[in-house]
Coordinates of C-alpha atoms in Angstrom, one line a residue:
Chain A
M1 CA -25.1 37.9 -21.9
S2 CA -21.4 38.5 -22.5
S3 CA -21.3 41.1 -19.7
S4 CA -22.0 38.4 -17.2
A5 CA -18.6 37.1 -17.5
N6 CA -16.8 40.0 -16.1
T7 CA -13.2 40.1 -14.9
A8 CA -11.8 41.8 -11.9
T9 CA -8.7 42.0 -9.7
A10 CA -8.7 40.2 -6.3
D11 CA -9.1 43.4 -4.2
T12 CA -12.5 44.4 -5.7
L13 CA -13.8 40.9 -5.0
P14 CA -16.2 39.2 -2.5
T15 CA -16.7 40.9 0.8
S16 CA -17.4 37.8 2.9
P17 CA -14.7 37.2 5.5
T18 CA -11.3 35.9 4.6
V19 CA -10.6 32.3 5.6
V20 CA -7.0 32.3 4.6
R21 CA -4.7 35.0 3.1
L22 CA -1.5 34.3 1.2
A23 CA 0.7 37.4 0.9
G24 CA 3.8 37.5 -1.3
V25 CA 4.3 33.8 -1.1
N26 CA 7.4 32.5 -2.9
K27 CA 8.4 28.9 -3.1
T28 CA 11.7 27.7 -4.5
F29 CA 12.3 23.9 -4.5
S30 CA 15.7 22.5 -3.5
N31 CA 16.5 21.9 -7.2
G32 CA 16.3 25.7 -7.8
T33 CA 12.9 25.7 -9.5
L34 CA 10.9 28.8 -8.7
A35 CA 7.5 27.2 -8.2
L36 CA 5.6 30.2 -7.0
S37 CA 6.5 33.9 -7.3
G38 CA 4.8 36.5 -5.3
L39 CA 1.4 34.9 -4.9
D40 CA -1.2 37.0 -3.2
L41 CA -4.5 35.2 -2.6
D42 CA -7.5 35.7 -0.4
V43 CA -9.9 32.8 0.1
H44 CA -13.3 34.1 1.2
E45 CA -15.8 32.2 3.2
G46 CA -18.3 30.3 1.2
E47 CA -16.6 30.7 -2.2
F48 CA -15.6 28.1 -4.7
L49 CA -12.2 29.2 -5.8
S50 CA -10.4 27.4 -8.7
L51 CA -6.7 27.6 -9.4
L52 CA -6.4 27.0 -13.1
G53 CA -3.3 26.7 -15.1
P54 CA -0.9 24.5 -17.1
S55 CA 1.4 22.0 -15.4
G56 CA 4.2 23.6 -13.5
C57 CA 2.3 26.8 -12.7
G58 CA 2.5 26.1 -9.0
K59 CA -1.3 25.6 -8.4
S60 CA -0.7 22.4 -6.5
T61 CA 2.2 23.9 -4.6
A62 CA -0.1 26.7 -3.5
L63 CA -2.7 24.3 -2.3
R64 CA -0.1 22.3 -0.4
I65 CA 1.2 25.4 1.3
I66 CA -2.3 26.3 2.3
A67 CA -2.7 22.7 3.7
G68 CA 0.5 23.1 5.7
L69 CA 2.3 20.4 3.7
G70 CA 5.5 22.3 3.0
Q71 CA 6.4 25.9 4.0
P72 CA 6.7 28.8 1.7
S73 CA 10.3 30.0 1.0
S74 CA 9.1 33.5 1.8
G75 CA 5.8 35.4 2.3
S76 CA 3.1 34.9 4.8
I77 CA -0.1 32.8 5.3
E78 CA -2.7 34.2 7.7
W79 CA -5.7 32.5 9.1
P80 CA -7.7 35.5 10.4
R81 CA -10.6 33.5 11.6
T82 CA -8.8 30.4 13.0
M83 CA -7.8 29.7 16.5
H84 CA -4.1 29.3 17.1
D85 CA -2.6 26.8 19.5
A86 CA 0.0 27.4 22.2
T87 CA 2.9 27.3 19.7
G88 CA 1.2 29.9 17.5
S89 CA 0.5 27.5 14.6
P90 CA -3.1 27.8 13.3
E91 CA -5.5 24.9 14.1
R92 CA -6.5 24.5 10.5
S93 CA -9.7 22.7 9.9
I94 CA -8.9 21.3 6.4
G95 CA -10.1 18.5 4.3
F96 CA -7.8 17.5 1.4
V97 CA -8.7 15.5 -1.6
F98 CA -5.7 14.3 -3.7
Q99 CA -5.6 13.6 -7.4
E100 CA -5.5 9.9 -6.5
P101 CA -8.2 8.5 -4.2
T102 CA -5.3 7.8 -1.7
L103 CA -7.2 5.2 0.3
M104 CA -5.6 2.6 2.5
P105 CA -6.1 -0.6 0.5
W106 CA -5.9 -2.8 3.6
A107 CA -8.9 -1.1 5.2
D108 CA -12.5 -1.1 4.2
V109 CA -14.5 2.0 3.3
F110 CA -15.7 2.6 6.8
H111 CA -12.2 2.5 8.3
N112 CA -10.8 4.7 5.5
V113 CA -13.4 7.4 6.3
W114 CA -13.0 7.0 10.0
L115 CA -9.2 7.7 9.7
P116 CA -9.2 11.5 10.2
L117 CA -11.3 11.2 13.4
R118 CA -9.4 8.2 14.5
L119 CA -6.1 10.2 14.3
K120 CA -7.8 12.7 16.6
G121 CA -8.3 9.9 19.1
Q122 CA -12.1 9.4 18.5
S123 CA -13.3 5.9 19.0
K124 CA -15.1 3.9 16.3
A125 CA -18.3 3.7 18.4
S126 CA -18.4 7.4 19.2
V127 CA -18.2 8.5 15.5
R128 CA -20.0 5.6 13.8
A129 CA -22.9 7.9 13.0
S130 CA -20.7 10.7 11.6
V131 CA -18.9 8.3 9.4
M132 CA -22.1 6.7 8.1
E133 CA -23.5 10.2 7.5
A134 CA -20.4 11.2 5.5
L135 CA -20.8 8.0 3.4
D136 CA -24.5 8.7 3.0
L137 CA -23.7 12.1 1.6
V138 CA -21.6 10.6 -1.2
G139 CA -24.1 7.8 -1.7
L140 CA -21.9 5.0 -0.5
A141 CA -23.6 4.1 2.8
S142 CA -24.2 0.5 1.7
F143 CA -20.5 0.1 0.8
A144 CA -19.1 0.6 4.3
K145 CA -17.7 -2.9 4.4
A146 CA -16.3 -3.0 0.9
Y147 CA -12.6 -2.7 0.2
P148 CA -11.2 -0.1 -2.1
R149 CA -10.2 -2.6 -4.7
E150 CA -13.8 -3.7 -5.0
L151 CA -14.9 -0.1 -6.0
S152 CA -14.7 1.7 -9.4
G153 CA -12.5 4.8 -9.8
G154 CA -15.4 7.2 -9.3
M155 CA -16.6 5.4 -6.1
K156 CA -13.1 5.4 -4.7
M157 CA -13.0 9.2 -5.3
R158 CA -16.3 9.5 -3.5
V159 CA -14.9 7.6 -0.5
S160 CA -12.0 10.1 -0.6
I161 CA -14.5 13.0 -0.6
A162 CA -16.4 11.4 2.3
R163 CA -13.1 11.1 4.2
A164 CA -12.4 14.8 3.6
L165 CA -15.8 15.9 4.7
V166 CA -16.2 13.7 7.8
T167 CA -14.3 16.2 10.0
R168 CA -16.7 19.0 8.7
P169 CA -13.7 21.1 7.7
Q170 CA -13.8 24.9 7.4
L171 CA -11.9 24.7 4.1
L172 CA -11.9 21.9 1.5
L173 CA -8.8 21.7 -0.7
M174 CA -9.0 19.6 -3.8
D175 CA -6.0 18.9 -6.0
E176 CA -7.2 17.9 -9.5
P177 CA -9.4 15.3 -7.9
F178 CA -11.2 14.2 -11.1
A179 CA -8.3 14.4 -13.6
A180 CA -7.9 10.7 -13.8
L181 CA -11.6 9.9 -14.2
D182 CA -13.7 9.5 -17.4
E183 CA -15.8 12.4 -18.5
I184 CA -19.2 10.9 -17.5
T185 CA -18.0 10.1 -14.0
R186 CA -16.3 13.6 -13.8
F187 CA -19.6 15.4 -14.7
K188 CA -21.4 13.3 -12.1
L189 CA -18.9 14.1 -9.4
N190 CA -18.9 17.8 -10.3
N191 CA -22.6 17.8 -9.6
D192 CA -22.0 15.9 -6.3
I193 CA -19.5 18.5 -5.2
L194 CA -21.8 21.4 -6.0
R195 CA -24.7 19.7 -4.1
L196 CA -22.5 19.0 -1.1
K197 CA -21.1 22.5 -1.2
A198 CA -24.7 23.9 -1.1
Q199 CA -25.7 21.4 1.6
L200 CA -22.7 21.9 3.9
G201 CA -21.8 25.5 3.2
W202 CA -18.2 24.6 2.2
T203 CA -15.4 26.9 1.2
V204 CA -13.5 25.2 -1.5
V205 CA -10.1 25.7 -3.2
F206 CA -10.1 23.5 -6.3
V207 CA -7.0 22.9 -8.5
T208 CA -7.7 22.0 -12.1
H209 CA -6.2 22.3 -15.6
S210 CA -9.7 22.1 -17.2
V211 CA -11.2 25.4 -18.2
Y212 CA -14.6 23.8 -18.5
E213 CA -14.6 22.2 -15.1
S214 CA -13.4 25.3 -13.4
V215 CA -16.1 27.5 -15.0
Y216 CA -18.8 25.0 -14.2
L217 CA -17.8 24.7 -10.5
S218 CA -16.4 28.0 -9.5
S219 CA -17.5 31.4 -8.2
R220 CA -14.0 32.7 -8.9
I221 CA -11.2 31.4 -11.0
V222 CA -7.5 32.4 -10.5
V223 CA -5.7 31.8 -13.8
M224 CA -2.0 31.0 -13.3
A225 CA 1.0 30.7 -15.6
A226 CA 4.2 28.7 -15.3
R227 CA 7.9 29.6 -15.2
P228 CA 7.7 31.1 -12.7
G229 CA 4.4 30.1 -11.2
R230 CA 2.3 33.3 -10.9
V231 CA -1.3 34.6 -11.0
V232 CA -2.1 36.2 -14.4
R233 CA -5.7 37.0 -14.0
T234 CA -8.7 36.5 -11.7
V235 CA -12.1 35.9 -13.3
T236 CA -15.4 36.0 -11.4
V237 CA -18.0 33.5 -12.7
D238 CA -21.4 35.1 -12.6
G239 CA -23.3 31.9 -12.8
P240 CA -26.4 30.8 -10.9
T241 CA -26.1 29.4 -7.4
V242 CA -27.7 26.2 -8.5
R243 CA -25.8 24.8 -11.4
D244 CA -26.9 21.9 -13.6
E245 CA -26.8 20.7 -17.2
D246 CA -28.7 23.8 -18.2
F247 CA -25.8 25.9 -17.0
R248 CA -23.3 23.8 -18.9
T249 CA -25.1 24.7 -22.2
S250 CA -25.8 28.4 -21.3
D251 CA -24.4 31.5 -22.9
T252 CA -23.0 32.6 -19.6
Y253 CA -21.0 29.4 -19.4
N254 CA -19.7 29.6 -22.9
A255 CA -18.8 33.3 -22.6
T256 CA -16.9 32.7 -19.3
C257 CA -15.1 29.7 -20.8
R258 CA -14.0 31.9 -23.7
T259 CA -12.8 34.6 -21.3
V260 CA -10.9 32.1 -19.1
S261 CA -9.4 30.3 -22.1
E262 CA -8.2 33.7 -23.5
A263 CA -6.7 34.6 -20.2
L264 CA -4.9 31.2 -20.1
H265 CA -3.6 31.5 -23.7
S266 CA -2.4 35.1 -23.3
A267 CA -0.5 34.0 -20.2
M268 CA 1.3 31.2 -21.9
G269 CA 4.3 32.1 -24.1
A270 CA 4.8 30.4 -27.4
G271 CA 7.2 27.9 -25.8
D272 CA 4.6 26.8 -23.3
H273 CA 2.5 25.1 -25.9
L274 CA 5.1 22.4 -26.3
Chain B
M1 CA -17.8 -12.0 2.1
S2 CA -20.0 -9.4 3.6
T3 CA -19.8 -7.1 0.6
P4 CA -23.2 -5.8 -0.4
S5 CA -24.8 -7.5 -3.3
S6 CA -24.6 -4.3 -5.3
T7 CA -20.8 -4.5 -5.6
P8 CA -19.7 -3.9 -9.1
D9 CA -19.6 -7.0 -11.1
T10 CA -16.2 -8.6 -11.0
G11 CA -17.0 -11.6 -13.1
G12 CA -18.4 -14.8 -11.9
T13 CA -19.2 -15.5 -8.3
P14 CA -18.4 -18.8 -6.7
S15 CA -22.0 -19.8 -7.0
D16 CA -22.0 -19.7 -10.8
P17 CA -22.0 -23.2 -12.2
P18 CA -19.6 -22.5 -15.1
Y19 CA -17.2 -20.8 -12.7
D20 CA -17.5 -23.8 -10.3
R21 CA -16.7 -26.3 -13.0
A22 CA -13.7 -24.3 -14.3
R23 CA -12.4 -24.1 -10.8
R24 CA -12.8 -27.8 -10.2
R25 CA -11.0 -28.6 -13.4
E26 CA -8.2 -26.2 -12.4
L27 CA -7.9 -28.0 -9.1
I28 CA -7.8 -31.4 -10.6
L29 CA -5.1 -30.3 -13.0
R30 CA -3.1 -28.8 -10.2
V31 CA -3.1 -32.1 -8.4
A32 CA -3.1 -34.5 -11.3
V33 CA -0.2 -33.1 -13.4
P34 CA 2.5 -33.1 -10.7
L35 CA 1.2 -36.5 -9.5
V36 CA 1.6 -38.1 -13.0
I37 CA 5.1 -36.7 -13.2
L38 CA 5.9 -38.2 -9.8
V39 CA 4.6 -41.6 -10.7
A40 CA 6.5 -41.5 -14.0
V41 CA 9.8 -40.7 -12.3
L42 CA 9.3 -43.4 -9.7
L43 CA 8.5 -46.0 -12.4
L44 CA 11.6 -44.9 -14.4
W45 CA 13.7 -45.1 -11.3
D46 CA 12.4 -48.5 -10.4
W47 CA 12.9 -49.8 -13.9
Y48 CA 16.4 -48.5 -14.1
V49 CA 17.4 -50.1 -10.8
R50 CA 16.0 -53.5 -11.8
A51 CA 17.1 -53.4 -15.4
Y52 CA 20.7 -52.6 -14.7
D53 CA 20.8 -54.4 -11.4
V54 CA 22.1 -51.4 -9.5
K55 CA 23.4 -52.3 -6.1
P56 CA 21.4 -50.8 -3.2
Y57 CA 24.5 -49.1 -1.7
I58 CA 24.8 -47.1 -5.0
L59 CA 21.2 -46.4 -5.7
P60 CA 18.4 -48.1 -3.9
G61 CA 15.0 -48.5 -5.6
P62 CA 12.0 -46.5 -4.6
G63 CA 10.5 -49.5 -2.8
L64 CA 13.5 -50.0 -0.6
V65 CA 13.6 -46.3 0.2
A66 CA 9.9 -46.4 1.2
S67 CA 10.4 -49.5 3.4
T68 CA 13.5 -47.9 5.0
L69 CA 11.4 -44.8 5.8
V70 CA 8.9 -47.0 7.6
K71 CA 11.5 -49.2 9.3
D72 CA 13.7 -46.3 10.5
W73 CA 10.9 -44.0 11.3
G74 CA 11.7 -44.0 15.0
T75 CA 15.3 -42.8 14.5
L76 CA 14.5 -40.5 11.6
S77 CA 11.4 -38.8 13.1
S78 CA 13.1 -38.0 16.4
A79 CA 16.0 -36.5 14.4
L80 CA 13.4 -34.5 12.3
V81 CA 11.9 -33.1 15.5
V82 CA 15.3 -31.7 16.5
T83 CA 15.8 -30.1 13.1
V84 CA 12.3 -28.8 12.9
R85 CA 12.5 -27.3 16.4
I86 CA 15.7 -25.5 15.5
T87 CA 14.2 -24.3 12.2
F88 CA 11.1 -22.9 13.8
T89 CA 12.8 -21.3 16.7
A90 CA 15.3 -19.6 14.3
L91 CA 12.4 -18.5 12.1
F92 CA 10.5 -17.1 15.1
L93 CA 13.5 -15.2 16.4
A94 CA 14.2 -13.9 13.0
V95 CA 10.7 -12.7 12.5
V96 CA 10.6 -10.9 15.9
G97 CA 14.2 -9.6 15.6
G98 CA 14.0 -8.8 11.9
S99 CA 10.8 -6.8 12.0
L100 CA 11.7 -5.0 15.2
L101 CA 15.0 -4.0 13.8
A102 CA 13.4 -2.9 10.6
I103 CA 11.0 -0.7 12.5
L104 CA 13.9 0.8 14.5
M105 CA 15.9 1.4 11.3
T106 CA 13.1 3.2 9.6
Q107 CA 12.3 5.3 12.6
S108 CA 15.8 6.5 13.1
K109 CA 18.3 7.4 10.4
I110 CA 21.2 6.9 12.8
F111 CA 20.2 3.3 13.6
E112 CA 19.9 2.6 9.9
L113 CA 23.3 4.1 9.2
A114 CA 24.9 2.3 12.1
L115 CA 23.4 -1.2 11.7
F116 CA 22.5 -1.9 8.1
P117 CA 26.0 -2.3 6.7
Y118 CA 26.8 -4.9 9.4
A119 CA 23.5 -6.7 8.7
V120 CA 24.7 -6.9 5.0
I121 CA 28.1 -8.1 6.0
L122 CA 26.6 -10.8 8.2
Q123 CA 24.4 -11.9 5.3
V124 CA 27.0 -12.0 2.6
T125 CA 29.6 -13.9 4.6
P126 CA 28.8 -17.6 3.9
I127 CA 27.4 -19.2 7.0
V128 CA 29.5 -22.3 6.5
A129 CA 32.5 -20.2 7.0
I130 CA 31.3 -18.5 10.2
A131 CA 29.9 -21.7 11.7
P132 CA 33.3 -23.1 13.0
L133 CA 33.7 -19.9 15.0
I134 CA 30.2 -19.9 16.3
I135 CA 30.6 -23.5 17.4
I136 CA 33.7 -22.5 19.4
Y137 CA 32.0 -19.6 21.1
A138 CA 28.5 -20.9 21.6
P139 CA 27.7 -22.7 24.9
S140 CA 26.3 -25.8 23.2
T141 CA 26.1 -27.3 19.8
Q142 CA 22.3 -26.8 19.7
S143 CA 22.6 -23.1 20.4
A144 CA 25.4 -22.8 17.8
V145 CA 23.1 -24.4 15.2
L146 CA 20.3 -22.2 16.2
L147 CA 22.4 -19.1 16.0
C148 CA 23.6 -20.0 12.5
A149 CA 20.0 -20.6 11.3
F150 CA 18.9 -17.3 12.8
I151 CA 21.7 -15.3 11.1
V152 CA 20.7 -16.7 7.7
T153 CA 16.9 -16.3 8.2
F154 CA 17.1 -12.9 9.8
F155 CA 18.3 -10.9 6.8
P156 CA 15.6 -11.5 4.2
I157 CA 13.0 -10.6 6.8
L158 CA 14.8 -7.5 7.8
S159 CA 15.5 -6.2 4.3
N160 CA 12.0 -7.0 3.0
T161 CA 10.4 -5.3 6.0
V162 CA 12.6 -2.3 5.7
A163 CA 11.7 -2.0 2.0
G164 CA 8.0 -2.3 2.9
L165 CA 8.1 0.3 5.7
K166 CA 9.8 2.7 3.2
S167 CA 7.5 2.2 0.3
V168 CA 4.4 3.8 1.8
D169 CA 2.3 5.9 -0.6
H170 CA 3.5 9.5 -0.3
N171 CA 0.0 10.9 -0.5
L172 CA -1.1 8.8 2.4
L173 CA 1.9 10.0 4.4
N174 CA 0.8 13.6 3.5
L175 CA -2.7 12.8 4.6
F176 CA -1.5 11.5 8.0
E177 CA 0.6 14.6 8.4
L178 CA -2.3 16.8 7.4
Y179 CA -4.5 15.3 10.1
G180 CA -1.7 15.7 12.7
A181 CA -1.0 12.0 13.1
S182 CA 1.6 11.2 15.7
R183 CA 4.7 9.1 14.9
W184 CA 3.1 6.0 16.5
Q185 CA -0.1 6.5 14.7
T186 CA 1.7 6.7 11.4
L187 CA 3.7 3.6 12.3
F188 CA 0.8 1.4 13.4
L189 CA -2.0 2.6 11.2
L190 CA 0.0 3.3 8.0
K191 CA 3.6 1.9 7.8
I192 CA 3.1 -1.5 9.3
P193 CA 0.0 -2.4 7.4
A194 CA 1.6 -1.1 4.2
A195 CA 4.7 -3.2 4.8
Q196 CA 2.8 -6.5 5.3
P197 CA 3.1 -7.8 1.7
Y198 CA 6.8 -7.2 1.8
F199 CA 7.1 -8.8 5.2
F200 CA 5.3 -11.9 4.1
A201 CA 7.5 -12.2 1.0
G202 CA 10.5 -12.1 3.4
L203 CA 8.8 -14.7 5.6
R204 CA 8.4 -17.1 2.7
I205 CA 12.1 -16.7 1.7
G206 CA 13.2 -16.8 5.4
G207 CA 11.2 -20.0 6.1
G208 CA 12.9 -22.0 3.4
L209 CA 16.3 -20.5 4.4
A210 CA 15.8 -21.4 8.1
L211 CA 15.6 -25.1 7.2
I212 CA 18.6 -25.0 4.8
A213 CA 20.6 -23.1 7.4
A214 CA 19.7 -25.5 10.2
V215 CA 20.9 -28.4 8.1
V216 CA 24.1 -26.7 6.9
A217 CA 24.9 -25.6 10.5
E218 CA 24.4 -29.2 11.7
F219 CA 26.7 -30.4 9.0
A220 CA 29.3 -27.9 10.1
A221 CA 28.8 -28.8 13.8
G222 CA 28.9 -32.5 13.1
S223 CA 27.1 -33.2 16.4
A224 CA 26.4 -36.8 17.2
G225 CA 24.3 -38.7 19.7
A226 CA 20.7 -38.7 20.8
G227 CA 20.1 -35.0 20.4
S228 CA 21.2 -34.8 16.8
G229 CA 19.1 -33.7 13.9
L230 CA 18.3 -35.0 10.5
A231 CA 21.4 -33.6 8.9
F232 CA 23.6 -35.7 11.1
R233 CA 21.5 -38.8 10.3
I234 CA 22.1 -38.1 6.6
L235 CA 25.9 -37.8 7.1
E236 CA 25.9 -40.9 9.2
S237 CA 24.0 -42.9 6.6
Q238 CA 26.5 -41.8 4.0
Y239 CA 29.5 -43.0 6.1
R240 CA 27.7 -46.3 6.6
L241 CA 26.7 -46.6 2.9
N242 CA 23.1 -46.8 4.1
I243 CA 22.0 -45.0 1.0
S244 CA 18.3 -45.9 1.3
R245 CA 18.2 -44.2 4.7
L246 CA 20.0 -41.2 3.2
F247 CA 17.2 -41.0 0.6
A248 CA 14.6 -41.4 3.3
G249 CA 16.1 -38.5 5.3
L250 CA 16.3 -36.4 2.2
I251 CA 12.6 -37.0 1.4
M252 CA 11.7 -36.0 5.0
L253 CA 13.7 -32.8 4.6
S254 CA 12.1 -31.8 1.3
A255 CA 8.7 -32.6 2.7
T256 CA 9.4 -30.4 5.7
G257 CA 10.6 -27.6 3.4
V258 CA 7.5 -27.8 1.4
V259 CA 5.3 -27.7 4.5
I260 CA 7.1 -24.6 5.8
Y261 CA 6.7 -22.8 2.5
W262 CA 3.1 -23.8 2.4
L263 CA 2.5 -22.6 5.9
A264 CA 4.2 -19.3 5.2
S265 CA 2.1 -18.9 2.0
L266 CA -1.1 -19.7 4.0
V267 CA -0.3 -17.1 6.7
S268 CA 0.4 -14.6 3.9
Y269 CA -2.8 -15.4 2.1
L270 CA -4.9 -15.2 5.2
A271 CA -3.4 -11.8 6.1
L272 CA -3.6 -10.3 2.6
R273 CA -6.6 -12.0 1.0
R274 CA -9.0 -9.0 1.4
W275 CA -6.8 -6.4 -0.2
H276 CA -3.5 -7.3 -1.8
E277 CA -3.0 -8.1 -5.4
S278 CA -0.7 -11.0 -4.6
A279 CA -3.5 -12.9 -2.8
L280 CA -6.3 -12.2 -5.3
N281 CA -7.6 -14.4 -8.1
R282 CA -7.2 -12.5 -11.4
E283 CA -9.9 -12.8 -13.9
N284 CA -10.2 -11.3 -17.3

């Protein structure tokens, strides 16, 4: 089944509508570091896109630019299917999950998940059902009154995911969300994410430095390299729509992992291994 | 606690008998050890005064100090009320002024650049040295003393709150930005709650300083008469070689200081007990 792990360039890829398009995006930090160099990226509706690469390849920077946290130094970002407000800025519907759970320690789980809606001026009573539904989706409905410190690392991350999904975003951005978790918890949360994606029809952009995680989750993997941050290859994962432990041990999975690893290694110069 | 019963196990719960017993022992130790030290020191003091026949105008025995405390309670307690009133008024004004100014400074760079150096100068100049000037300019001695106490108390609350408002988790700030939070929402829902532990640390320092500053200012002012505070009574006792009353006044001052610290700690505990590390019992 080695043919199932095929590779392609971005322009021959999925035909579903584009949610966001990055064209020739460069980002130079104030200290002179060229974090991103000429990034072209189309995110298609319904896909699970992973940005994979070593530290410093600009994958997190790209994600933050999509989120609107920081502007590109040059290049454009288009939201073809998004309404624009009076000032011409897109009314992005985004959920963001950080590497850390990033919860407010002084607020209980309910108040943490309510936050995105609260900031949009929605009262507690009017969104109680939505918040509880979001908590239910991550299996934490009975922990609404618990404080973050009372939860395990995996549970905190699930609260963070509930907070990202409570607004029912068009696009979910995840920045190495499971990097700090143990492997067992990570596998479980990977499955949770896949289930939620199927259930809610998300479009996901997922940043990771794990080849195995990216292949398990993604429909498409963008392999990036550092100095300067750039895309070296795009790999389509020809896996089943429903993925489980069987997929993790399948030939397709192994073959794709090999392809992606090779792409990653060929992109990294000898010095990058240090 | 309304936490569901399925909360991950964090060790013993208060209902566990071994935990209960350990806590009771801890509590007894907490009270008993300082108490034993106190009794030992009092006995030593008493023995020394008797054995070497020390004159009461040099060092009165603990018994005499206690009886003076009872005998002079009328004079001393009314003086204490004056000092305590100044202390708490200064602390209240410092809390309001300090935290409002801290918010102003973190909301506007210009304000911070304009005001912070002068707040530092005010803080580092010894209050005893400024007091004579304040006494000349202030309309009354009481207001001069209050102003001195305020100046000293104000700074720790200001600088702690500024530090707290600035040390908000950057990811949380990004999150608020991402969801289009307004400046006010970011202030009230994020920065102020995050600054709470710092503010309360400042309150504990400021509470103690308010009493010290009130006493120092009263010394400097040297006010006499019916409206004078405990500091004046202590000076007066010294002039009259009424050393047992001086000791009684000192004891009342320390007790007041302890109560203020305890109150500040209690307020801090009540505000932070659900979430902040400083208010949690550590178990491992």
